[in-house]
Structure formats: C-alpha cells, structure tokens
Tab-separated table of N, CA and C in Angstrom:
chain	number	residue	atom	x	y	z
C	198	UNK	N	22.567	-23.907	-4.759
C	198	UNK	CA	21.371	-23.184	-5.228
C	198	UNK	C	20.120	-23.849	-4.645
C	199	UNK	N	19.028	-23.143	-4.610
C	199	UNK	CA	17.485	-23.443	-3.606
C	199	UNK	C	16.944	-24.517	-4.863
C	200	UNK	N	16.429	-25.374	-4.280
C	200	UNK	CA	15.545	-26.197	-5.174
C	200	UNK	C	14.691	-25.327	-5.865
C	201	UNK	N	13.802	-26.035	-6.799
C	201	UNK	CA	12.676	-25.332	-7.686
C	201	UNK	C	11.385	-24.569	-6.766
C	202	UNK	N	11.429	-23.626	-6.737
C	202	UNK	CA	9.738	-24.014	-5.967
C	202	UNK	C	8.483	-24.349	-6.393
C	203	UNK	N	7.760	-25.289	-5.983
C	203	UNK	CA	6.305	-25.942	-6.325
C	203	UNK	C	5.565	-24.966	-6.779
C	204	UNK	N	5.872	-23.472	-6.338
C	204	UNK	CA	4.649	-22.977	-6.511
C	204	UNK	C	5.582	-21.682	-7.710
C	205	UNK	N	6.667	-22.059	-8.511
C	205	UNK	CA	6.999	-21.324	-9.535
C	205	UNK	C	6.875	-20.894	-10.797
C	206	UNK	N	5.697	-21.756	-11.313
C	206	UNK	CA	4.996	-21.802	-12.602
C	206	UNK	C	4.203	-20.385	-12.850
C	207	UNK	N	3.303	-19.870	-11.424
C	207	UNK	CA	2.653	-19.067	-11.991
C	207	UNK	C	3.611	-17.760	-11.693
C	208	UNK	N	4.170	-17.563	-10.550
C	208	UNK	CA	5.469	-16.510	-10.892
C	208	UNK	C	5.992	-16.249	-12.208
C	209	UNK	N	6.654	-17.413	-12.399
C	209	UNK	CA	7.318	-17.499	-14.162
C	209	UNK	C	6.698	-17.108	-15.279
C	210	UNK	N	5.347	-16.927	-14.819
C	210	UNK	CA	4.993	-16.565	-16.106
C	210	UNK	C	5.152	-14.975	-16.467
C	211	UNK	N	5.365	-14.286	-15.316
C	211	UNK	CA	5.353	-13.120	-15.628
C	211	UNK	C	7.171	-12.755	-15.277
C	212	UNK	N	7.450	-13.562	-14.212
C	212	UNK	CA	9.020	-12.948	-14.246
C	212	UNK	C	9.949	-13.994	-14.758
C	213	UNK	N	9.726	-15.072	-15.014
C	213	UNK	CA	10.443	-15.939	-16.252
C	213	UNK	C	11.111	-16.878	-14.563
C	214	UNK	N	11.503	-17.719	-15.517
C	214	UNK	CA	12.154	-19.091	-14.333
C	214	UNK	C	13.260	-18.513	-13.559
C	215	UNK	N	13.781	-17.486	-14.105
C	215	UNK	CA	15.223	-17.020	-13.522
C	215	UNK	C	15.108	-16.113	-13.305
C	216	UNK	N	13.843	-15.142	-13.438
C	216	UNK	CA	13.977	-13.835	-12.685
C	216	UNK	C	14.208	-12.970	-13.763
C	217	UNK	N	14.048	-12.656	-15.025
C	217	UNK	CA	14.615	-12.170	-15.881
C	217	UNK	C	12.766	-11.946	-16.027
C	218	UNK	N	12.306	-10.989	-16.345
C	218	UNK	CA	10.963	-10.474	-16.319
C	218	UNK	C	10.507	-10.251	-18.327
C	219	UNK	N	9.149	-11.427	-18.087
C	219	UNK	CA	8.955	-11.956	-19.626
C	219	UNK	C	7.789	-10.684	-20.310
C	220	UNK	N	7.545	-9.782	-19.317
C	220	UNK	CA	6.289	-8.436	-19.749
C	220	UNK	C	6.440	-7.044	-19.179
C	221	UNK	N	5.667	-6.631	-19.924
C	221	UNK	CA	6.267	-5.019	-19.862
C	221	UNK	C	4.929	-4.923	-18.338
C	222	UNK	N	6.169	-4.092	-17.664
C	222	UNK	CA	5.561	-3.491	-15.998
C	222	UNK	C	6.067	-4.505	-14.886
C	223	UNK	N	6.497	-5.634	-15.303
C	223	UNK	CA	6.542	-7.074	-14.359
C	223	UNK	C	8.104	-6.386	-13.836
C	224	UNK	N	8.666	-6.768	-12.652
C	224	UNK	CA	10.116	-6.064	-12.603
C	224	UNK	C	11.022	-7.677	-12.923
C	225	UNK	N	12.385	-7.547	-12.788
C	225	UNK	CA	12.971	-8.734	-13.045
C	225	UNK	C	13.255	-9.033	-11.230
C	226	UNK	N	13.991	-9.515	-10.902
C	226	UNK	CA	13.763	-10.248	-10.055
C	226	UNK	C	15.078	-11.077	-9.189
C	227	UNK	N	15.408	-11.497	-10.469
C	227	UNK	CA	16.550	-12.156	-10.060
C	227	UNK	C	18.228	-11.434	-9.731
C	228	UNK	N	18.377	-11.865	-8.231
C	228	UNK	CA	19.635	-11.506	-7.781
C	228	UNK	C	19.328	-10.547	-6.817
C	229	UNK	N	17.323	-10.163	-7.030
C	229	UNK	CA	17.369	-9.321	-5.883
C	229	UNK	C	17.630	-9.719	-4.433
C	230	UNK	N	17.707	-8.325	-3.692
C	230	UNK	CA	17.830	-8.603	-2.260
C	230	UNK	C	16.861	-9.675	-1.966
C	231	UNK	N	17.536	-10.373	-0.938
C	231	UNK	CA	16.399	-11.588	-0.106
C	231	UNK	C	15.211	-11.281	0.737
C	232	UNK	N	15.928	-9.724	1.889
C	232	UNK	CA	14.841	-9.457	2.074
C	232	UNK	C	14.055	-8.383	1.600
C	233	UNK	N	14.469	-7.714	0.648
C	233	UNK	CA	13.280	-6.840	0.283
C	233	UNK	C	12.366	-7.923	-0.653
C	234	UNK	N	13.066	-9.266	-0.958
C	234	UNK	CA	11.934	-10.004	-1.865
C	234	UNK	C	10.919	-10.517	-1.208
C	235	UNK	N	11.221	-10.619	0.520
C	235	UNK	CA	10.458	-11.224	1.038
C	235	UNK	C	9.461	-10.510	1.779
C	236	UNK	N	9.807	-8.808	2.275
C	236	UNK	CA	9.078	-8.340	2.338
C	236	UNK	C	7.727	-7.976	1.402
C	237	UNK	N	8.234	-7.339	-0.034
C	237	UNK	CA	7.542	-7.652	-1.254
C	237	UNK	C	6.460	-8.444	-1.198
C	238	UNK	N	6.782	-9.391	-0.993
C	238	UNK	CA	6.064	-11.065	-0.825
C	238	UNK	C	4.587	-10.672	-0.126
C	239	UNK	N	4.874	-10.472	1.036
C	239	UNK	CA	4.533	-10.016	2.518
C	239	UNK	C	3.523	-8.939	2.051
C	240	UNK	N	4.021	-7.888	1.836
C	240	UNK	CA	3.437	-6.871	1.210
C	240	UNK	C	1.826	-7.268	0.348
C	241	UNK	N	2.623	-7.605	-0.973
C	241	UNK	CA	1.072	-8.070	-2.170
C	241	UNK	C	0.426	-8.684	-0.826
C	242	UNK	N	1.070	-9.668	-0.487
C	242	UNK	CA	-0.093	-10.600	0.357
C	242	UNK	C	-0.771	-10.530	1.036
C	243	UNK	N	-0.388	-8.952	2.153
C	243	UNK	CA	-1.498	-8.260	3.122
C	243	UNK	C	-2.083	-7.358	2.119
C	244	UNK	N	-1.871	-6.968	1.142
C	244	UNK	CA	-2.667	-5.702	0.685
C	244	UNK	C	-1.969	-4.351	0.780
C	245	UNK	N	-0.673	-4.451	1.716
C	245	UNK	CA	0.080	-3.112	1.599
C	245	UNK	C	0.321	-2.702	0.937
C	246	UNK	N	0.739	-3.393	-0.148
C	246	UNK	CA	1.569	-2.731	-1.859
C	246	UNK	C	0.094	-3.604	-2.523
C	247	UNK	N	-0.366	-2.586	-2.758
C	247	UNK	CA	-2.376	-3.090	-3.175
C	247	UNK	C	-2.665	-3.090	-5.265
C	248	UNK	N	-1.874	-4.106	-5.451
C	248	UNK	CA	-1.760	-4.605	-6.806
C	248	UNK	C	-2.034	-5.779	-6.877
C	249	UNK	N	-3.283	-5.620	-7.337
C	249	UNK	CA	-4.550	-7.107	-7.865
C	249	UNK	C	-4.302	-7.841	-8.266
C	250	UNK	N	-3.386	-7.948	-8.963
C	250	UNK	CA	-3.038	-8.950	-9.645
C	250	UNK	C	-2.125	-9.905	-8.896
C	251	UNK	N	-1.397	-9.461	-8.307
C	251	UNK	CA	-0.251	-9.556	-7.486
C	251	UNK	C	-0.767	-10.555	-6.452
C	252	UNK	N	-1.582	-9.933	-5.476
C	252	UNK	CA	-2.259	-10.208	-4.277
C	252	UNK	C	-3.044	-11.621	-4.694
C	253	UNK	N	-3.898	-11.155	-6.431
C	253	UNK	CA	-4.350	-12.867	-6.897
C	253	UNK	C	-3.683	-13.731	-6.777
C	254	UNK	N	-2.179	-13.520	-7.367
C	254	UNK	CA	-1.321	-14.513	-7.700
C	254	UNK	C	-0.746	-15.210	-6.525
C	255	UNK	N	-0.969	-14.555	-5.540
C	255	UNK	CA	0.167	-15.230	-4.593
C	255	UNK	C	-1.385	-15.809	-3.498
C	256	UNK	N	-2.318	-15.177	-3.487
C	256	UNK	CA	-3.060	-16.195	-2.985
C	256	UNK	C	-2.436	-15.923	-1.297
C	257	UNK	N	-3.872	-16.579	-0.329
C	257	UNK	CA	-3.327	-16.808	0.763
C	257	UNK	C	-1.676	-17.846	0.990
C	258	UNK	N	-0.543	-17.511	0.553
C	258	UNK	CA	0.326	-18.238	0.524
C	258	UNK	C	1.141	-18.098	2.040
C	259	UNK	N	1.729	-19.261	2.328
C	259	UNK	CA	2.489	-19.285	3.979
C	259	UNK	C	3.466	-18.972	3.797
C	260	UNK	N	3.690	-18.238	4.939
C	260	UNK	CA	5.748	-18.016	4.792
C	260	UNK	C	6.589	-18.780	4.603
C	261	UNK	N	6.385	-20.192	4.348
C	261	UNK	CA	7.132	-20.845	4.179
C	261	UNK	C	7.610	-21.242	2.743
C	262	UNK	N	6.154	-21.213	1.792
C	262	UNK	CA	6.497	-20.804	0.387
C	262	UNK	C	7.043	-19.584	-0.285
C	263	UNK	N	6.468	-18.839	0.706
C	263	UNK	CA	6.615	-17.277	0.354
C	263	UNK	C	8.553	-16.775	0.526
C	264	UNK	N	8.640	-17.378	1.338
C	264	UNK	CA	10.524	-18.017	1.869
C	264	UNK	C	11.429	-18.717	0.270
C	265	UNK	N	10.462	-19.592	0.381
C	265	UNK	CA	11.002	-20.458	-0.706
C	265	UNK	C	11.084	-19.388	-1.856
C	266	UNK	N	10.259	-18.817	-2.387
C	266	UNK	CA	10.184	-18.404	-3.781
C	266	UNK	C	11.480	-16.986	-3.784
C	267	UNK	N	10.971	-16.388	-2.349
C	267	UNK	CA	12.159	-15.451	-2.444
C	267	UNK	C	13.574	-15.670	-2.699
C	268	UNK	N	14.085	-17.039	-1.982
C	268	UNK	CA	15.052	-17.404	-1.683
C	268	UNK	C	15.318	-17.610	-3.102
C	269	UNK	N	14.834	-18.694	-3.909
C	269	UNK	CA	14.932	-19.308	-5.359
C	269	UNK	C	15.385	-18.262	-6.325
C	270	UNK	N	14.510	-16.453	-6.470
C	270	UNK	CA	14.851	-15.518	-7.169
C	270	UNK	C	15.928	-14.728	-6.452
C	271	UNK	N	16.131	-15.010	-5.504
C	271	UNK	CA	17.493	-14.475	-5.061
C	271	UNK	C	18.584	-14.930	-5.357
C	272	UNK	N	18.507	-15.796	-5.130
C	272	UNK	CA	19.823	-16.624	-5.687
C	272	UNK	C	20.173	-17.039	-7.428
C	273	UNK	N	19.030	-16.219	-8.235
C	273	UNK	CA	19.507	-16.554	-9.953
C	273	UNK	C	20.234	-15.371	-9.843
C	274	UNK	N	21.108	-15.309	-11.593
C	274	UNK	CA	21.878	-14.206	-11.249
C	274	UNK	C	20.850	-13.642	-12.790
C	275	UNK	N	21.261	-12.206	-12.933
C	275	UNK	CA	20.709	-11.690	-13.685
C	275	UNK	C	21.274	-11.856	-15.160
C	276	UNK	N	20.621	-11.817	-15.909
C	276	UNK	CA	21.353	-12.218	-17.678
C	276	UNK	C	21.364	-10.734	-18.236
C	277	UNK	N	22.883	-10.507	-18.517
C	277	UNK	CA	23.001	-9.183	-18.933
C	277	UNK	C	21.801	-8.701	-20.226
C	278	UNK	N	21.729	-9.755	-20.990
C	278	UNK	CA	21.365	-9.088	-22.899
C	278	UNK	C	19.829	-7.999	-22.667
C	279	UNK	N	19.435	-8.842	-21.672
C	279	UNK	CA	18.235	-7.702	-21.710
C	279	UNK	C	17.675	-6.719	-20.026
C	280	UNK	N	19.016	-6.763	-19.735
C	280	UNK	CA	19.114	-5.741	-18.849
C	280	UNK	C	18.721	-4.440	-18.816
C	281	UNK	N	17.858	-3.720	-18.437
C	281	UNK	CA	17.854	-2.090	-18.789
C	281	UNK	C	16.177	-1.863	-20.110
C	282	UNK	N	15.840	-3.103	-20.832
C	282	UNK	CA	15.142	-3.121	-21.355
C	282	UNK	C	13.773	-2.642	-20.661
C	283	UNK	N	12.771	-1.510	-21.517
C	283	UNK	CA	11.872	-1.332	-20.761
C	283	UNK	C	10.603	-2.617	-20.724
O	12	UNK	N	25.288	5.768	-22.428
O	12	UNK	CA	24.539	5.569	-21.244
O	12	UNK	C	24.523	6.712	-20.551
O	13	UNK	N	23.368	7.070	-20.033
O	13	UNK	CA	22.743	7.907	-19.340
O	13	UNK	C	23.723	9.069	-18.707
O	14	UNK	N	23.125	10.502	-19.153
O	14	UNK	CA	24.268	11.640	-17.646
O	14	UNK	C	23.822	11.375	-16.166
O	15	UNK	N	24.875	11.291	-15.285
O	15	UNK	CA	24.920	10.991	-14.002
O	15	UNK	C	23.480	12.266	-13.529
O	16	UNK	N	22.515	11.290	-12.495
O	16	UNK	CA	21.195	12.618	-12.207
O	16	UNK	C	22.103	13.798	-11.386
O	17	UNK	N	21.038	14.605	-11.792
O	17	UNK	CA	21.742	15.587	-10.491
O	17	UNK	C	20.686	15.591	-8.673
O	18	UNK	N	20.314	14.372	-8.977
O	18	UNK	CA	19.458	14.361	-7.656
O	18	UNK	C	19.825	12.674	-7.257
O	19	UNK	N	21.175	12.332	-8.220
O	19	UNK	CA	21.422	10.610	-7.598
O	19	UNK	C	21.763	10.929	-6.575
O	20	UNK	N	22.448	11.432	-6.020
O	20	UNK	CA	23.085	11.610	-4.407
O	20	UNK	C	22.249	11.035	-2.862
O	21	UNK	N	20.957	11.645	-3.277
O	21	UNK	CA	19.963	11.224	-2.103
O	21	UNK	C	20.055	9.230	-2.293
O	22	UNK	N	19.126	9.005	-3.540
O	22	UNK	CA	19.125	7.784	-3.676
O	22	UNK	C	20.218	6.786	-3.551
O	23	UNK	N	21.503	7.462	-3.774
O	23	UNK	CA	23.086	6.811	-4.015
O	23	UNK	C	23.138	6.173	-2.096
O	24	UNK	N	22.827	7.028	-1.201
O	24	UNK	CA	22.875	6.551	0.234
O	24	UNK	C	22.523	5.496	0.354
O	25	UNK	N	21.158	4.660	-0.391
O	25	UNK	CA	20.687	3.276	-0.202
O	25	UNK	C	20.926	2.468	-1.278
O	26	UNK	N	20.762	3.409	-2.493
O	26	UNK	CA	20.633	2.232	-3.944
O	26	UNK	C	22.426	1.972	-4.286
O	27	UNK	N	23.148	2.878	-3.894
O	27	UNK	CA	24.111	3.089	-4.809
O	27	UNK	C	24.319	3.945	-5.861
O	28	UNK	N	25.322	4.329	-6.040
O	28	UNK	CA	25.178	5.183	-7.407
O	28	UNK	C	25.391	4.051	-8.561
O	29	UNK	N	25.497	2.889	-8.605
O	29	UNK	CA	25.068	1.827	-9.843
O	29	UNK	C	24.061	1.210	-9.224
O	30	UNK	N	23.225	1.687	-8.441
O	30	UNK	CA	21.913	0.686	-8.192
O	30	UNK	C	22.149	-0.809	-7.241
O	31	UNK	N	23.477	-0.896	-6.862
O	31	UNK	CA	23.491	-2.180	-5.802
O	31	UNK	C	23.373	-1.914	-4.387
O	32	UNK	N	22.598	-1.911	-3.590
O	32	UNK	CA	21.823	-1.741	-2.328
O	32	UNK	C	22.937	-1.755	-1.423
O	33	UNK	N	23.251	-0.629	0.078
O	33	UNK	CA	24.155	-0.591	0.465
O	33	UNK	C	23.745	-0.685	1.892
O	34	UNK	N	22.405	-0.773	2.304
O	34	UNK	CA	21.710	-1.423	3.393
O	34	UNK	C	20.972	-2.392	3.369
O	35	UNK	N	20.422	-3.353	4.271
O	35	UNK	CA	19.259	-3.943	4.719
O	35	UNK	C	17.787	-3.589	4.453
O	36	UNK	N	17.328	-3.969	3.475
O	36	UNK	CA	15.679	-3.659	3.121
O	36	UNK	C	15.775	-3.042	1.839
O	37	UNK	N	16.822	-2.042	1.628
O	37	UNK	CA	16.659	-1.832	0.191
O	37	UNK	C	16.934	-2.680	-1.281
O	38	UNK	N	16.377	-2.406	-1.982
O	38	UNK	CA	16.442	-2.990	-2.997
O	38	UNK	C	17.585	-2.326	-3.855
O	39	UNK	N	18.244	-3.455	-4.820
O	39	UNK	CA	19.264	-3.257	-5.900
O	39	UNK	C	18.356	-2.818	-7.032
O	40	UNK	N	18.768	-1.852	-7.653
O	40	UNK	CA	17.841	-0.915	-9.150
O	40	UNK	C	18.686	-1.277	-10.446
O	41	UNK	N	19.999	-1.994	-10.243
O	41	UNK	CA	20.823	-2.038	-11.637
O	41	UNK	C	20.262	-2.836	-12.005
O	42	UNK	N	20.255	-2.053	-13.438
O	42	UNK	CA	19.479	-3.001	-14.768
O	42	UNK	C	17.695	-3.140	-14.559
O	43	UNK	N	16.981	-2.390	-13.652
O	43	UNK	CA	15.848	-3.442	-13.425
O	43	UNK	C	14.727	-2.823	-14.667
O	44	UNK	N	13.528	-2.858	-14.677
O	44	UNK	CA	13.318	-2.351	-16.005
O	44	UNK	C	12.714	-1.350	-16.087
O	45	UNK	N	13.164	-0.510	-17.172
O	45	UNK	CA	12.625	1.285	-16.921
O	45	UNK	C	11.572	1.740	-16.504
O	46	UNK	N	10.181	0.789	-17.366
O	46	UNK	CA	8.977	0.990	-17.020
O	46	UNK	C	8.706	0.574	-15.569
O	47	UNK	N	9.436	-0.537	-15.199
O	47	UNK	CA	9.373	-0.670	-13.442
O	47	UNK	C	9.405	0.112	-12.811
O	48	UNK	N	10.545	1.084	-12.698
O	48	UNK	CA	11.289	2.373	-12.125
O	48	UNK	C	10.296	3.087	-12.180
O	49	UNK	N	9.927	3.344	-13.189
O	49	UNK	CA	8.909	4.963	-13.322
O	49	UNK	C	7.833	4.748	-12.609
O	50	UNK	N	7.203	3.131	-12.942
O	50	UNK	CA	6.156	3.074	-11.896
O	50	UNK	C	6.358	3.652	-10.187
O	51	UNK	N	7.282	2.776	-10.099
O	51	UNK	CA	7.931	2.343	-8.455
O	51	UNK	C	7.962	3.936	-8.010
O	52	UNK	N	8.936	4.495	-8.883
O	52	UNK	CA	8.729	5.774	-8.373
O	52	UNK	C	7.442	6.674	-7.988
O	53	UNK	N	6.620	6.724	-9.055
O	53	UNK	CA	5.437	7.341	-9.200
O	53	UNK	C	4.564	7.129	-8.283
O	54	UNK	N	4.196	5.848	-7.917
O	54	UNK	CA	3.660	5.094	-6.591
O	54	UNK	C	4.154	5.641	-5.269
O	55	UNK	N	5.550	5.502	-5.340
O	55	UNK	CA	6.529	6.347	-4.486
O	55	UNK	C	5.811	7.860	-3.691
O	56	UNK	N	6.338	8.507	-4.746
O	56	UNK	CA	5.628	9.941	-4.634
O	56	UNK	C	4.358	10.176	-4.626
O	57	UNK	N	3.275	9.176	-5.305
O	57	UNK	CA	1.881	10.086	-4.807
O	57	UNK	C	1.108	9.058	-3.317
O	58	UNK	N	2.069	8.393	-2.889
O	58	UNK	CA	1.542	7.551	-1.864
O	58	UNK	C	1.087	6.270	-2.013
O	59	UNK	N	0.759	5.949	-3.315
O	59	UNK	CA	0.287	4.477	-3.256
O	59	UNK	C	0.681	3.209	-3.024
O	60	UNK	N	2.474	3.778	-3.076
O	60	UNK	CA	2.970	2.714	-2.221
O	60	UNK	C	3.981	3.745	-1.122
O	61	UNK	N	3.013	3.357	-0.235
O	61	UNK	CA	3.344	4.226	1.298
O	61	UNK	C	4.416	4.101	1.878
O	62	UNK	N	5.872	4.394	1.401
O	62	UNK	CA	6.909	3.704	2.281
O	62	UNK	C	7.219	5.162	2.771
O	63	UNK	N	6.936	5.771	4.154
O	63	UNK	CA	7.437	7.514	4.455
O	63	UNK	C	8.978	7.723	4.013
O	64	UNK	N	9.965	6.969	3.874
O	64	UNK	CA	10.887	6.979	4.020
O	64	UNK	C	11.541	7.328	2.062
O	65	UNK	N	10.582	6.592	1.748
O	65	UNK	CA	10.667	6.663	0.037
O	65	UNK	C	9.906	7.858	-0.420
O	66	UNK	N	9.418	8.412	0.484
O	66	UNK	CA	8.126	9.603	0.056
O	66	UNK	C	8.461	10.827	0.404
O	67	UNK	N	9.937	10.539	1.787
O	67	UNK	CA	9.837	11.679	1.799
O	67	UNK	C	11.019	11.800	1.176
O	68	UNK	N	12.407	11.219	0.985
O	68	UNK	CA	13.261	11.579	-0.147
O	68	UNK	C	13.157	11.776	-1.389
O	69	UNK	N	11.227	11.218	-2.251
O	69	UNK	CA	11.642	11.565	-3.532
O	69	UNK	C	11.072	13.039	-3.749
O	70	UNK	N	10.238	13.698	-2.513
O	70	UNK	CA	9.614	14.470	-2.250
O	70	UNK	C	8.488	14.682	-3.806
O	71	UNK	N	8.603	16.541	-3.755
O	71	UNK	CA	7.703	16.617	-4.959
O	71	UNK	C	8.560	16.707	-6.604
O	72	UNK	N	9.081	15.517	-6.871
O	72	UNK	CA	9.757	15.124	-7.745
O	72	UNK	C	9.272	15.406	-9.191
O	73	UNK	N	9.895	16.431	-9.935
O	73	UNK	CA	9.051	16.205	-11.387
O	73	UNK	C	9.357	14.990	-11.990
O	74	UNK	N	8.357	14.847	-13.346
O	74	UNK	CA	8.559	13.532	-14.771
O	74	UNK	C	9.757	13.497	-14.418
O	75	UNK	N	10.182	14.875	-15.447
O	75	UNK	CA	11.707	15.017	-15.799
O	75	UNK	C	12.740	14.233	-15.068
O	76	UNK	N	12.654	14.626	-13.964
O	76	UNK	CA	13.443	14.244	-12.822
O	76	UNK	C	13.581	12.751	-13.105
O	77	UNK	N	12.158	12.645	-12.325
O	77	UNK	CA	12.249	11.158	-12.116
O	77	UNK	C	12.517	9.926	-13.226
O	78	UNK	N	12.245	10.380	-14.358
O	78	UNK	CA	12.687	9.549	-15.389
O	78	UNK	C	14.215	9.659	-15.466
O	79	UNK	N	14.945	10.676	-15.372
O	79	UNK	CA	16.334	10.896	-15.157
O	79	UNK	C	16.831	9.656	-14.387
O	80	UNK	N	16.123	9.306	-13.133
O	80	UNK	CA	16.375	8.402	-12.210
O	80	UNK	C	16.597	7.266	-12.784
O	81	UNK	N	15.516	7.301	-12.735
O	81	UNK	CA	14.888	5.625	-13.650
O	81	UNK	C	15.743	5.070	-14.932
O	82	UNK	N	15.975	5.793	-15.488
O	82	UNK	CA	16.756	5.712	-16.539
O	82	UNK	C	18.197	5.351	-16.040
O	83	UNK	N	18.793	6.220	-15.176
O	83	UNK	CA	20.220	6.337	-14.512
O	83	UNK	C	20.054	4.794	-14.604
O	84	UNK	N	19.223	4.124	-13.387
O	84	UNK	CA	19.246	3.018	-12.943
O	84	UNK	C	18.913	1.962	-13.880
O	85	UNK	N	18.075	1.730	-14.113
O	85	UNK	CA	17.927	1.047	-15.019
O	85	UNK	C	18.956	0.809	-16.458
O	86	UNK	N	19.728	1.704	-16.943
O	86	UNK	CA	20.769	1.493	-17.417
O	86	UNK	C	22.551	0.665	-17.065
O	87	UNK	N	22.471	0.552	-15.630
O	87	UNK	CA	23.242	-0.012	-14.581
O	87	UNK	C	23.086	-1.065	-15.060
O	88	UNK	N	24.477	-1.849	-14.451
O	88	UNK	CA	24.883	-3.603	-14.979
O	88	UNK	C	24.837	-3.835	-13.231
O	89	UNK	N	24.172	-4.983	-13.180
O	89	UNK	CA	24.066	-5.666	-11.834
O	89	UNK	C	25.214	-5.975	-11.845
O	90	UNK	N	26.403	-5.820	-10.621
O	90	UNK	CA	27.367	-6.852	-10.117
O	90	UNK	C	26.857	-7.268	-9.262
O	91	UNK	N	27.667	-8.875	-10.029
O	91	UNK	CA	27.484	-9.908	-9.199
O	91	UNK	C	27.727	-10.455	-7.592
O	92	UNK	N	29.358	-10.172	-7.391
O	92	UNK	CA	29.294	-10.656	-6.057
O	92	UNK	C	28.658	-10.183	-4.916
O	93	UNK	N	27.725	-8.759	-4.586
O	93	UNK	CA	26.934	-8.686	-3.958
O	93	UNK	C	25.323	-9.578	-4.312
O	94	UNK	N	25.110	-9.852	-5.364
O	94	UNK	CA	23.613	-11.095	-5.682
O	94	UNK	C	23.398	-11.336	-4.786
O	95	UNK	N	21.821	-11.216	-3.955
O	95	UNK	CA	21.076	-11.987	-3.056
O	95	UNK	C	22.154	-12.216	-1.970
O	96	UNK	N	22.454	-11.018	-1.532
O	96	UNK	CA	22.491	-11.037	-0.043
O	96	UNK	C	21.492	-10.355	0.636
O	97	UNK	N	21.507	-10.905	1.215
O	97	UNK	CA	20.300	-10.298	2.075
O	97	UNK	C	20.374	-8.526	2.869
C-alpha cells in the first residue's frame, strides 16, 4: 500500500482517510480508478471541472503530489456499511 | 434494490452494468453516492462538465431517467478484485 500523503489532511476532511466520503455532495473515492483520479486531479486544478472549492483545495499542487494522493485513494478499498448512502 | 434502468445499456459499455469500469478513463459508479450521481450527471447533460463523450450518450435525459441511473448505480456493491486499477 502507498504511504500517507503529506498533503491528506485537507482531502480527508471531506472524503475521509480512506476514501469513504464524510459530506453530503463530496463523492467517495476510494478504490477508484487511478486514472480517472488523476485526471480529476488535473481537471479541479486547471479549472476544467470548475468547482471552487475543489480548485481551492488542491491549490497550485505538482503532479507529483497530485500522483501521490491519487495513488493513496486508489488503493483503499471501499467499506461496504455506507455504500450507496446519499 | 433498484429495477434494472431501461437506458443502463448505453452506460453498461463503460460503467458496467454493476458500475465497475470496463475501460481506461472511466470511472467505477458502484456504491458511489446518490447525490454524487445526480450531480455528475446533471453537469453531464447541461455541459458544465464538458466531457462530449458523456454529453452525448446521456443526451436530453429526463430527472426521471436520470435518477433511475443514479440510483441503479449507486445501489451497486464495489467488487473488489478489479480496485484501483488503472
């Protein structure tokens, strides 16, 4: 499994340490594809997928974190109990 | 759990008909969370998130419909041994 990433605190707050999503609208995360996470990533970060909050959070970030974090929620697996929950 | 859509077929080509991604770039939908879906979709269809390819299969999609979707999917159990492949 990927080490922690440095920059996973403020992710977590909205999609939880494992990808399991802690607010309503946030998606979950974990187990997704690698690269649609990294496109995603890519995306908020140019402004293509143009959600403010999003684009705040991730900040001018480098592909190399932006790598890391994908990789980290790719690789949790998803926790059934609140699967499907809106 | 949910009646099978009568418009999964299009989406079933990439998502799966349980939502686990059967190409490169798409994303897995099992389990993810309803209110996600409806967004994703909605964005989908009126352009705001511009993917032509997502815009033009969900075409002019009603609620109805599309919550049908969303629901389908979002009711789905992630399997595991596909997780974060890329």
């Amino acid at each position: 499994a990927p080490a922690k990433p440095a920059r996973l605190g403020l992710c977590a707050a909205c999609h939880g340490e494992t990808g399991m999503a802690q607010i309503p609208g946030a998606p979950h995360l974990a187990g997704q594809k690698l690269d649609y996470l990294r496109e995603a990533l890519k995306q908020y970060r140019d402004g293509r997928r143009n959600v403010p909050l999003m684009r705040a959070a991730i900040g001018p970030i480098s592909d190399a974190d932006l790598d890391e974090l994908a990789r980290w929620y790719s690789a949790q697996t998803p926790s059934a109990p609140t699967q499907g929950n809106p």
